[in-house]
Short mmCIF file of C-alpha atoms in Angstrom, two decimals:
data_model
loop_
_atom_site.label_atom_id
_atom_site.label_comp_id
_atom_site.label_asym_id
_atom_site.label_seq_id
_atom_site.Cartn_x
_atom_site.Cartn_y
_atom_site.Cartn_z
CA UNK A 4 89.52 -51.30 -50.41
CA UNK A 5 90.47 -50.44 -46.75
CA UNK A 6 89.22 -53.22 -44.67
CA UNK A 7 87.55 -52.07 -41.31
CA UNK A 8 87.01 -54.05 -37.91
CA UNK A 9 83.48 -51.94 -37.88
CA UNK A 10 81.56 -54.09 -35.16
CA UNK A 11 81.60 -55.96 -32.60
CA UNK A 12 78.84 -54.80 -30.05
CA UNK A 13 75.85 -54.34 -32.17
CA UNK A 14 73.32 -53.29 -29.33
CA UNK A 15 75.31 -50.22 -29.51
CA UNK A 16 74.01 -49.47 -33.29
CA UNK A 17 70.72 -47.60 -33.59
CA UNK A 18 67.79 -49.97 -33.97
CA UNK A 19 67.24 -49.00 -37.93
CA UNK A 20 70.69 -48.61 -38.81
CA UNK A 21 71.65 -52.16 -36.99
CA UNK A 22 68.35 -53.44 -39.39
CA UNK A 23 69.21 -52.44 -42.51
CA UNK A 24 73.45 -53.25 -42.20
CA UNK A 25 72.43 -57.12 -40.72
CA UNK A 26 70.00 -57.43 -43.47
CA UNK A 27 72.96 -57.07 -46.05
CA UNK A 28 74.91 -59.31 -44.44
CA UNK A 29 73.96 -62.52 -45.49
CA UNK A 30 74.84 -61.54 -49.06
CA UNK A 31 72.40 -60.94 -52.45
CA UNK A 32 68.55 -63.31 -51.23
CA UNK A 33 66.12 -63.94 -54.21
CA UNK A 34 63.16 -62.07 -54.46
CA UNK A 35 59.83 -63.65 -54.55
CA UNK A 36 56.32 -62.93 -53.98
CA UNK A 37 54.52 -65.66 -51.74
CA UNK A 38 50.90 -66.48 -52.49
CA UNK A 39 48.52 -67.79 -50.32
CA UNK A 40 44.59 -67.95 -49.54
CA UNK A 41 42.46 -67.43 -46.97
CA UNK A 42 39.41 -68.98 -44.98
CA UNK A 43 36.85 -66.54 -46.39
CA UNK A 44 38.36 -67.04 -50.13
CA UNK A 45 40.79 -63.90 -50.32
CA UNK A 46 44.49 -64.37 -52.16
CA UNK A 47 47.20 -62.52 -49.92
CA UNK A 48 50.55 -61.51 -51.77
CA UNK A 49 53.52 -60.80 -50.07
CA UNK A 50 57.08 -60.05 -51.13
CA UNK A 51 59.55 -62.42 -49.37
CA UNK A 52 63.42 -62.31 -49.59
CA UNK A 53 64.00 -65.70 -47.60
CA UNK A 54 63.12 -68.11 -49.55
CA UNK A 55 65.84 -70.87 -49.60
CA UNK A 56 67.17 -74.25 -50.68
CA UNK A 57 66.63 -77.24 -49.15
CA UNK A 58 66.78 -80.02 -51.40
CA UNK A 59 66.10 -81.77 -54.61
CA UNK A 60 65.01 -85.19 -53.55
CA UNK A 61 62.20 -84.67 -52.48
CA UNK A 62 62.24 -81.18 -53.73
CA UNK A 63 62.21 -78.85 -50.30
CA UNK A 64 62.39 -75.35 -50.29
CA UNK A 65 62.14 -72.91 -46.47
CA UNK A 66 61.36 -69.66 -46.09
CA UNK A 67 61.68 -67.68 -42.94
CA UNK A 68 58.67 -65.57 -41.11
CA UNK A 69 59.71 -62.56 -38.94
CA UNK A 70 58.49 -62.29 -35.51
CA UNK A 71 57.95 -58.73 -35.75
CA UNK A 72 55.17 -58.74 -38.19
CA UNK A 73 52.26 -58.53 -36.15
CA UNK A 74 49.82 -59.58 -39.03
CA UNK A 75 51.45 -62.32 -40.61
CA UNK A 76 48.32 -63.45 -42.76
CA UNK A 77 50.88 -65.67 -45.07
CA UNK A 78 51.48 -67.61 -42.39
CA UNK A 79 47.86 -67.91 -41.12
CA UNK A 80 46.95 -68.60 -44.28
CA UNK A 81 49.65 -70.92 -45.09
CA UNK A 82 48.85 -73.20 -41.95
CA UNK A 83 45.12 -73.34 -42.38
CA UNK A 84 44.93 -74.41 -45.73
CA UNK A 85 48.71 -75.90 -46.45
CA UNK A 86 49.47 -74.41 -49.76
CA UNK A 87 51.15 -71.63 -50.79
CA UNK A 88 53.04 -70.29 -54.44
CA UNK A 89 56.34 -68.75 -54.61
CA UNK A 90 56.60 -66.50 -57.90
CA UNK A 91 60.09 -65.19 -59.14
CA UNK A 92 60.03 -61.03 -59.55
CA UNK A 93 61.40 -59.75 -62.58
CA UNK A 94 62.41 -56.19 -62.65
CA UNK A 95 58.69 -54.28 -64.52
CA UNK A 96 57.02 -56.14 -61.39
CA UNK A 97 59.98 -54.60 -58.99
CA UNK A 98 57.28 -51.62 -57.77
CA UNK A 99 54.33 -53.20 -57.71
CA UNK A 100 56.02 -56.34 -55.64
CA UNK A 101 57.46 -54.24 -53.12
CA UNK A 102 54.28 -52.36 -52.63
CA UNK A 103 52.72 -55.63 -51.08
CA UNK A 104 55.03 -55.00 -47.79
CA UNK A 105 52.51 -52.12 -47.10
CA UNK A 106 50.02 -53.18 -44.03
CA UNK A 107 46.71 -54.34 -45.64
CA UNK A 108 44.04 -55.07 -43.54
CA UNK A 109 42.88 -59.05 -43.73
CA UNK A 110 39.99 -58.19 -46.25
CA UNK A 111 41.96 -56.60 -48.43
CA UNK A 112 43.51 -58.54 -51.63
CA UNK A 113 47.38 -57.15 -52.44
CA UNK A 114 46.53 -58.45 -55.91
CA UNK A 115 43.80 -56.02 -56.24
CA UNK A 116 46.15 -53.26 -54.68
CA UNK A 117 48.77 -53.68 -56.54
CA UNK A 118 47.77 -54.41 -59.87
CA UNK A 119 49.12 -57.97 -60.18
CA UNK A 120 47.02 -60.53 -61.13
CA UNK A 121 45.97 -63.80 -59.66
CA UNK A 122 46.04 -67.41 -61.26
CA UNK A 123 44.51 -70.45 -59.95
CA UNK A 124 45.44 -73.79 -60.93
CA UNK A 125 43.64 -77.13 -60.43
CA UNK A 126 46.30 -78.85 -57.97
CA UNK A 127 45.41 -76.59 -55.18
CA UNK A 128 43.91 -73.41 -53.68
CA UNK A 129 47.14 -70.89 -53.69
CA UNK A 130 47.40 -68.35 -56.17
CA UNK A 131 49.63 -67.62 -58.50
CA UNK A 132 51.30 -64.43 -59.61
CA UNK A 133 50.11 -64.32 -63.61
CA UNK A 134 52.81 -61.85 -64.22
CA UNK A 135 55.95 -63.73 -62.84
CA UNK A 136 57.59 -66.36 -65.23
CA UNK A 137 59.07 -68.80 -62.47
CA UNK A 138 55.66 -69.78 -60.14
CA UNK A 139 56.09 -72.81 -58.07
CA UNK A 140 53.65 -74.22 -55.93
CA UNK A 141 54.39 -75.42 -52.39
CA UNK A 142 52.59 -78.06 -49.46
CA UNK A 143 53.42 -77.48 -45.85
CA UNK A 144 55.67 -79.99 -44.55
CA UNK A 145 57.45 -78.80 -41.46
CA UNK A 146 57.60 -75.51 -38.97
CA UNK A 147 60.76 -75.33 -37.40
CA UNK A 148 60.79 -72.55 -34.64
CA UNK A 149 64.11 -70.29 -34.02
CA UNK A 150 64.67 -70.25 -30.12
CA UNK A 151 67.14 -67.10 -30.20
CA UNK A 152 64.39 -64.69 -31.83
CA UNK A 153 61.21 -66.04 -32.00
CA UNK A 154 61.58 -66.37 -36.03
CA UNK A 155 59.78 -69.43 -38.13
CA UNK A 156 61.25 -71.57 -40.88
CA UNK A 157 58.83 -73.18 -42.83
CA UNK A 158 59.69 -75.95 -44.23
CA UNK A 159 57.31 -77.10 -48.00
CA UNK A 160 57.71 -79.40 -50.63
CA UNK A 161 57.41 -78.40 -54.57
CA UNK A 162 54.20 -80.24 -55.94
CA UNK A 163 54.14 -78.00 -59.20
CA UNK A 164 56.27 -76.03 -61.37
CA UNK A 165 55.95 -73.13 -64.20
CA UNK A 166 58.93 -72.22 -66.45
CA UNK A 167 59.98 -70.59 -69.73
CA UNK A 168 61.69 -73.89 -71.37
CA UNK A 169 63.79 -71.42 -73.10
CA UNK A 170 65.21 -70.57 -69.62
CA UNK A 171 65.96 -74.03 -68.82
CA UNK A 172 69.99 -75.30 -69.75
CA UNK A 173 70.13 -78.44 -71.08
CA UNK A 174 71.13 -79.67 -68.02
CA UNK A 175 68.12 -78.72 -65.98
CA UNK A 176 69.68 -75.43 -64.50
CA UNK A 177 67.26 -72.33 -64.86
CA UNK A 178 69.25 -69.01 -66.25
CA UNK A 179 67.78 -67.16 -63.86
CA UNK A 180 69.67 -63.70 -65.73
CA UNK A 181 67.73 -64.61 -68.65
CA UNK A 182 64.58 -65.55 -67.04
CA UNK A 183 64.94 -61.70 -65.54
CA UNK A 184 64.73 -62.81 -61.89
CA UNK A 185 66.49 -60.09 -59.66
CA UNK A 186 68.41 -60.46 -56.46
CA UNK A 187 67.68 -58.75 -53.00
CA UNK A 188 70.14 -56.98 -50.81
CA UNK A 189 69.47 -55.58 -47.55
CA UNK A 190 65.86 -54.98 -46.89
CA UNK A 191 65.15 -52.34 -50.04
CA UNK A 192 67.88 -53.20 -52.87
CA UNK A 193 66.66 -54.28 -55.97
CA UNK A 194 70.06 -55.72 -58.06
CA UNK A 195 69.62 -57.11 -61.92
CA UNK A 196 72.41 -59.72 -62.41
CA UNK A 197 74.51 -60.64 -65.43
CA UNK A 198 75.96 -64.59 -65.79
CA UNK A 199 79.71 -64.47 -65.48
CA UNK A 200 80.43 -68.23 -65.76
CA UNK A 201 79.51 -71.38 -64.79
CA UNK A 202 82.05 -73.45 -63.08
CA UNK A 203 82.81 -77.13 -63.38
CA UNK A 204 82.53 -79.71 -60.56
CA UNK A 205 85.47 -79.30 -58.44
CA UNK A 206 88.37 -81.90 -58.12
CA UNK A 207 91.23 -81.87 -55.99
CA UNK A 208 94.57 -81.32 -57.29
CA UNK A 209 93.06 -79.06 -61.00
CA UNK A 210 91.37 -75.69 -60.66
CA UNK A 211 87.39 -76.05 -62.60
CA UNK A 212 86.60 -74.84 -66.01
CA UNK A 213 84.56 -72.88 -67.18
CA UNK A 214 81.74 -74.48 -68.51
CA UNK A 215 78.84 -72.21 -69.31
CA UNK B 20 58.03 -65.78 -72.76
CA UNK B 21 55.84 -68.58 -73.02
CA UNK B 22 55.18 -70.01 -69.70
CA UNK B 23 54.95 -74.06 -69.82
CA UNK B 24 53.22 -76.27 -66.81
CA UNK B 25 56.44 -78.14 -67.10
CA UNK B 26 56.49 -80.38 -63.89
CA UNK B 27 54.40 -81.83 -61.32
CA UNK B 28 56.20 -85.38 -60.91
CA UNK B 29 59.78 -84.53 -59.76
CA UNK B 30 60.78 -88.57 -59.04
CA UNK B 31 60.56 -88.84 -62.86
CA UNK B 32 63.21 -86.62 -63.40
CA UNK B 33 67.35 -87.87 -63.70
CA UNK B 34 68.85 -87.28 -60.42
CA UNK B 35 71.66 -84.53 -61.55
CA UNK B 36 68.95 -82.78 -63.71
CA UNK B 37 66.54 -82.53 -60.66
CA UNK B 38 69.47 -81.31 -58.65
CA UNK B 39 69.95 -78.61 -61.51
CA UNK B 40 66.75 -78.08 -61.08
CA UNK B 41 65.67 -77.69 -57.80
CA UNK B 42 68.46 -75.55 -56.72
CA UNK B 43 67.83 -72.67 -58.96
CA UNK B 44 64.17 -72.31 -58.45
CA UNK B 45 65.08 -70.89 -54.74
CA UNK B 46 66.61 -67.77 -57.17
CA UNK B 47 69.54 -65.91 -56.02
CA UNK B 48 71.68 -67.36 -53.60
CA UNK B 49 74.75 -65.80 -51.50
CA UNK B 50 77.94 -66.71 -52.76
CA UNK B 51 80.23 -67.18 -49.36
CA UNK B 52 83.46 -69.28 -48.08
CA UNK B 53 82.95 -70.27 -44.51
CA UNK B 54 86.24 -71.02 -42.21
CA UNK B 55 86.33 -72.89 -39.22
CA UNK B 56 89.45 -75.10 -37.94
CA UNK B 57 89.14 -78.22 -36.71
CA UNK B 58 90.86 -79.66 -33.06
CA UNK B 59 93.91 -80.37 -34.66
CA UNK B 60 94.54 -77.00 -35.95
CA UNK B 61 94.43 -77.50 -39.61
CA UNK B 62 92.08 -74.61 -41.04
CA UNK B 63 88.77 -75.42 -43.07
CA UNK B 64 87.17 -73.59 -45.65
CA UNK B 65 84.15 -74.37 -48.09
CA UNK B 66 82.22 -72.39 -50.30
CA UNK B 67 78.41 -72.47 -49.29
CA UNK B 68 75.20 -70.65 -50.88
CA UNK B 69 73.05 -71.40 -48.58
CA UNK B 70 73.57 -69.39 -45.88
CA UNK B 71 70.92 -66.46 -45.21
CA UNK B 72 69.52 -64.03 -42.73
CA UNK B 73 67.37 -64.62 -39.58
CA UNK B 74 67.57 -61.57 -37.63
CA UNK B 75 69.07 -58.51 -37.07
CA UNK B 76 68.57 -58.24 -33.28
CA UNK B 77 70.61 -60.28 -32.01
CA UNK B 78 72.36 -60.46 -34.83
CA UNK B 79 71.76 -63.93 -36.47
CA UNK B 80 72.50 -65.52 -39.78
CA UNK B 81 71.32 -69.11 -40.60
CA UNK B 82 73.40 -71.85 -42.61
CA UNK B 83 71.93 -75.25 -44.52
CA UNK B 84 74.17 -78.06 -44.60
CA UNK B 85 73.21 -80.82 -46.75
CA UNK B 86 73.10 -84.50 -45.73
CA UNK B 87 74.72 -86.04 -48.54
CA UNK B 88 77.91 -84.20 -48.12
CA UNK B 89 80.09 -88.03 -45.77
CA UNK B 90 82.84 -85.82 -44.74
CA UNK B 91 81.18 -82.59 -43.24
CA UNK B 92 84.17 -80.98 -42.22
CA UNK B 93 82.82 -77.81 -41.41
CA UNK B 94 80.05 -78.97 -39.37
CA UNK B 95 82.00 -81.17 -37.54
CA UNK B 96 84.43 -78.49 -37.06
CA UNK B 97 81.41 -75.80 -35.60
CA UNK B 98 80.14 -78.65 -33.51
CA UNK B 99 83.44 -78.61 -31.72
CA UNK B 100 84.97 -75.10 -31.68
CA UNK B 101 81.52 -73.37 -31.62
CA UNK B 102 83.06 -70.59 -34.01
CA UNK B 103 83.20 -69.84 -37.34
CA UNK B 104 83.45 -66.93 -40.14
CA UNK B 105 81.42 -65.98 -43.07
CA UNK B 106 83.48 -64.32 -46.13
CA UNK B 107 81.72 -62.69 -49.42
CA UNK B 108 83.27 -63.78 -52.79
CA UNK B 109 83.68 -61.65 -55.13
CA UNK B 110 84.93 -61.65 -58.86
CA UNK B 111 88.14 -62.13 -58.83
CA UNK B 112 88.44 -65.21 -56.06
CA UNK B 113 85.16 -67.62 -57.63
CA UNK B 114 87.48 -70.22 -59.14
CA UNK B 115 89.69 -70.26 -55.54
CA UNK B 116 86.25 -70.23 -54.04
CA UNK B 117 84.76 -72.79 -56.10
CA UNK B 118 87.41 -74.84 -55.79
CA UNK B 119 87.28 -75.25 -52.19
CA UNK B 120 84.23 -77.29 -52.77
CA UNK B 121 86.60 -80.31 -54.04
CA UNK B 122 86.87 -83.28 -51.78
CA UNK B 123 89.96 -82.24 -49.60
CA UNK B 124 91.25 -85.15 -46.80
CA UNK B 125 90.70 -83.74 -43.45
CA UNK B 126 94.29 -83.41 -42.80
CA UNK B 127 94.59 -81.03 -45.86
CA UNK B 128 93.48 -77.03 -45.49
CA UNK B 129 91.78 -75.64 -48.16
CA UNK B 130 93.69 -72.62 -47.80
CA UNK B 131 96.76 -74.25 -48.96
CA UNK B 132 95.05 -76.27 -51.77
CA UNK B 133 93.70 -73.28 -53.11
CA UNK B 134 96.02 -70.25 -52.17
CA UNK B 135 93.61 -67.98 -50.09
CA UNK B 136 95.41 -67.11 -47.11
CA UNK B 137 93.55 -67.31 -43.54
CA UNK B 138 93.28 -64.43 -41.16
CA UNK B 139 93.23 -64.76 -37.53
CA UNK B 140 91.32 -62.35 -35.32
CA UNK B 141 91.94 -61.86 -31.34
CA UNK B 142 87.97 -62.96 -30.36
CA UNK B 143 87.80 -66.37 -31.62
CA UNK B 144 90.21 -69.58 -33.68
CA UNK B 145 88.12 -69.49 -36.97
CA UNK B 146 89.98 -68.29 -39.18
CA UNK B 147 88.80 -65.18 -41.99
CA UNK B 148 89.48 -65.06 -45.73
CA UNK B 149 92.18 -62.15 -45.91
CA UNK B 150 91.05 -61.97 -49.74
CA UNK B 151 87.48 -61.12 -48.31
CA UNK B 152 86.16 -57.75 -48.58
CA UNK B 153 83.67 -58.47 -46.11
CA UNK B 154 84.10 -60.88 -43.19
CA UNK B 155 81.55 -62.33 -40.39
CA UNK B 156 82.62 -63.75 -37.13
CA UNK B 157 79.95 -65.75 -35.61
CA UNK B 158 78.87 -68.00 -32.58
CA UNK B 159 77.05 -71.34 -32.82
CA UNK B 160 73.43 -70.81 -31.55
CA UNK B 161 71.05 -74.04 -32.20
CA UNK B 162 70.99 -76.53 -34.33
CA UNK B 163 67.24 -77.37 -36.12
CA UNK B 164 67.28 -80.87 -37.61
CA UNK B 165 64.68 -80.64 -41.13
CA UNK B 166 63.39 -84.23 -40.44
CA UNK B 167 62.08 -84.35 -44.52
CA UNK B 168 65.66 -84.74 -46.09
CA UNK B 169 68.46 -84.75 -42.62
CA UNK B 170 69.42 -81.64 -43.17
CA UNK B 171 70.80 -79.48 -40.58
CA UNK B 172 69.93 -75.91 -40.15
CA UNK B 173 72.76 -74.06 -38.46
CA UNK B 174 71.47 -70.79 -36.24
CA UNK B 175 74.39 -68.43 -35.26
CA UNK B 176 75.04 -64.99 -33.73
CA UNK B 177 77.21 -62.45 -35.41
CA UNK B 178 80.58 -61.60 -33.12
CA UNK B 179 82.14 -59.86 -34.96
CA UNK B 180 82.60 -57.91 -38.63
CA UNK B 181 84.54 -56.46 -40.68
CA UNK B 182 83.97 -54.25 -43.80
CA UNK B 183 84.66 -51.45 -46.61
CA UNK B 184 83.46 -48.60 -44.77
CA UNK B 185 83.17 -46.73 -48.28
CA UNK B 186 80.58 -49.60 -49.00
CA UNK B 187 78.23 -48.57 -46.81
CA UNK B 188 75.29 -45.91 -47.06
CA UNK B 189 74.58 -43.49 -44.27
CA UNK B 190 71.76 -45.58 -42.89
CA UNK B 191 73.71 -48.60 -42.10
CA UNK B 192 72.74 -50.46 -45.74
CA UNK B 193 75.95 -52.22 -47.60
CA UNK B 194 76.62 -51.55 -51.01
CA UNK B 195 76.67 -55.02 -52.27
CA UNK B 196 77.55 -54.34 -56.17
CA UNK B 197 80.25 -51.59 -55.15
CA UNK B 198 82.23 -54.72 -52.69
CA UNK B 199 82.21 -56.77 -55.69
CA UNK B 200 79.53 -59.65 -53.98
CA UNK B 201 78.82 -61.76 -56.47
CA UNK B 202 75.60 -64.18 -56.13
CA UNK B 203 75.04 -67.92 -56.90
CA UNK B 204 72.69 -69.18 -58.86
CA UNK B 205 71.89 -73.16 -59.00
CA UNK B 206 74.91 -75.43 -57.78
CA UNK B 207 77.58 -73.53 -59.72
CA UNK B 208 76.77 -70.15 -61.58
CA UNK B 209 78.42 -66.93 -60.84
CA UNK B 210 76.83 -63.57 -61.59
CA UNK B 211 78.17 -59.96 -60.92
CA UNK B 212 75.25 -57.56 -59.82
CA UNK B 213 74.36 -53.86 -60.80
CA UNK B 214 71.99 -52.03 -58.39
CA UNK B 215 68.67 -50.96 -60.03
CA UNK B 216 67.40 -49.24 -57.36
CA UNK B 217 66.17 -48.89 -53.64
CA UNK B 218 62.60 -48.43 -52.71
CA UNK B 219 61.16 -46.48 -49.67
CA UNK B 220 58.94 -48.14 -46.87
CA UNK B 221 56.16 -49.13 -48.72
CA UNK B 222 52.66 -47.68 -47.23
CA UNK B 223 48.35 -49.13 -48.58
CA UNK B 224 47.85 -45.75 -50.81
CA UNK B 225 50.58 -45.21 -52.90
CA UNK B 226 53.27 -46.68 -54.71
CA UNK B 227 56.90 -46.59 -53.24
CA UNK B 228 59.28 -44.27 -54.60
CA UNK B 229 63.20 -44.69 -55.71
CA UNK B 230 65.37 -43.59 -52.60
CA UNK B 231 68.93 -45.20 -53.63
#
């Protein structure tokens, strides 16, 4: 492939067009749908592709609110009553999971509009997505705000955890291929993924093996 | 698949298989090599999947670094020279790219240790990953400390990019599977992608529709 110096002054790009090519930049994102709850009692659903790694001990995962959305109910709901589920999408869910990005009023469930259904556990008052396979649910811990854009990272720890045990490698890694999670690209890219290897811990001085 | 309740006490778990763990229930993770050089000149690189987007406007990507890692080059490297570059793997460089994740001394390049060859551009001293099919030149921005665990979020601004023009679609999306991307999954899977589809803006009414 030719290799292009494309960019470098971006506030030259159209507003959409600069969107959708800095969206694919940072590479494929994992696609989730975040669950929350509000005040009055009504589980919110929204589809999330920045959900990332923090750590394992304690378990920490952040996920990053846009400035731009002038509703944000996860987020409201999220600080007001501290819990919240993440729920891996596996490609049958792809249309329905997408379809929560639409602008529902506050009142409105995206379970109900979408199809998907809600499940409550007894740890705490987030719901979880019945239909997804991986559901994890989350505490608040930390809200770290972006300076340059106005963006929030949330920062939550893992205080309960859903899994097919058939997914699960004897060494604690999830195969996420076989658990049918898909990847995200850009802001509309749906991607199904097949393993190509696992890779051995690296050494100096002796190229890894492949080990799974 | 059966779905078990499988954890809710994570300090009971072995450390490595909680690391396993923990780091694939984020899902799909970017699989990228990011170079920086350090004041003496010797060039750094290190495989990372934790880097992901923050913005599009400015452009700005964000980048986890983990507190356990003593030697830090990379940070310590950013910290200093303010630049560095952010380089997609794909296929046929994951065992180079892997590799770089071995404990090299500080006077030792990664480049050299593993045979990727560094590219230097005229707008900053990071160097790029000629091997790369996609390359990233960015600016340090902040630096958000995630009091839970001591890990350090880096914030950065895009500078500069370079890319497979053929890659990308008329509205300024890349074609992730056609550069060969691959995606990370846990501390050390590789998977190769396969588009399923793109979905239009989703609207309350009606379901999105296929567009890509």
């Amino acid at each position: 492939m030719e290799i292009t110096p494309k960019f470098t002054d971006f506030t030259e790009l159209e507003t959409r067009y600069r969107a959708n090519l800095i969206n694919s930049l940072s590479g494929f994102k994992s696609a989730c749908l975040v669950g929350s709850v509000n005040t009055k009692g009504v589980y919110n659903l929204a589809i999330f592709n920045s959900v990332f790694h923090i750590g394992a001990n304690p378990p920490l995962m952040g996920i990053v609110f846009r400035p731009d959305n002038g509703q944000r109910h996860t987020l409201e709901n999220i600080r007001k009553t501290e819990y919240f589920t993440i729920n891996h999408i596996h490609e049958s869910i792809i249309v329905q999971a997408h379809q929560t990005s639409a602008k529902y009023g506050e009142d409105l469930s995206e379970f109900d509009e979408t199809g998907l259904t809600p499940d409550i556990g007894t740890l705490h008052p987030a719901p979880y997505v019945e239909e997804s396979v991986i559901r994890i649910g989350l505490k608040l811990n930390d809200e770290l705000p972006v300076i340059a854009n106005g963006t929030i990272i949330l920062i939550a720890e893992i205080v309960e955890l859903f899994l097919p045990t058939e997914c699960l490698d004897p060494d604690g890694t999830l195969n996420l291929s076989m658990a049918g999670t898909v990847a995200i690209s850009g802001l509309d890219g749906y991607f199904r993924t097949e393993k190509i290897c696992r890779l051995s811990y690296a050494r100096p001085g002796k190229f890894s093996e492949v080990i799974g």
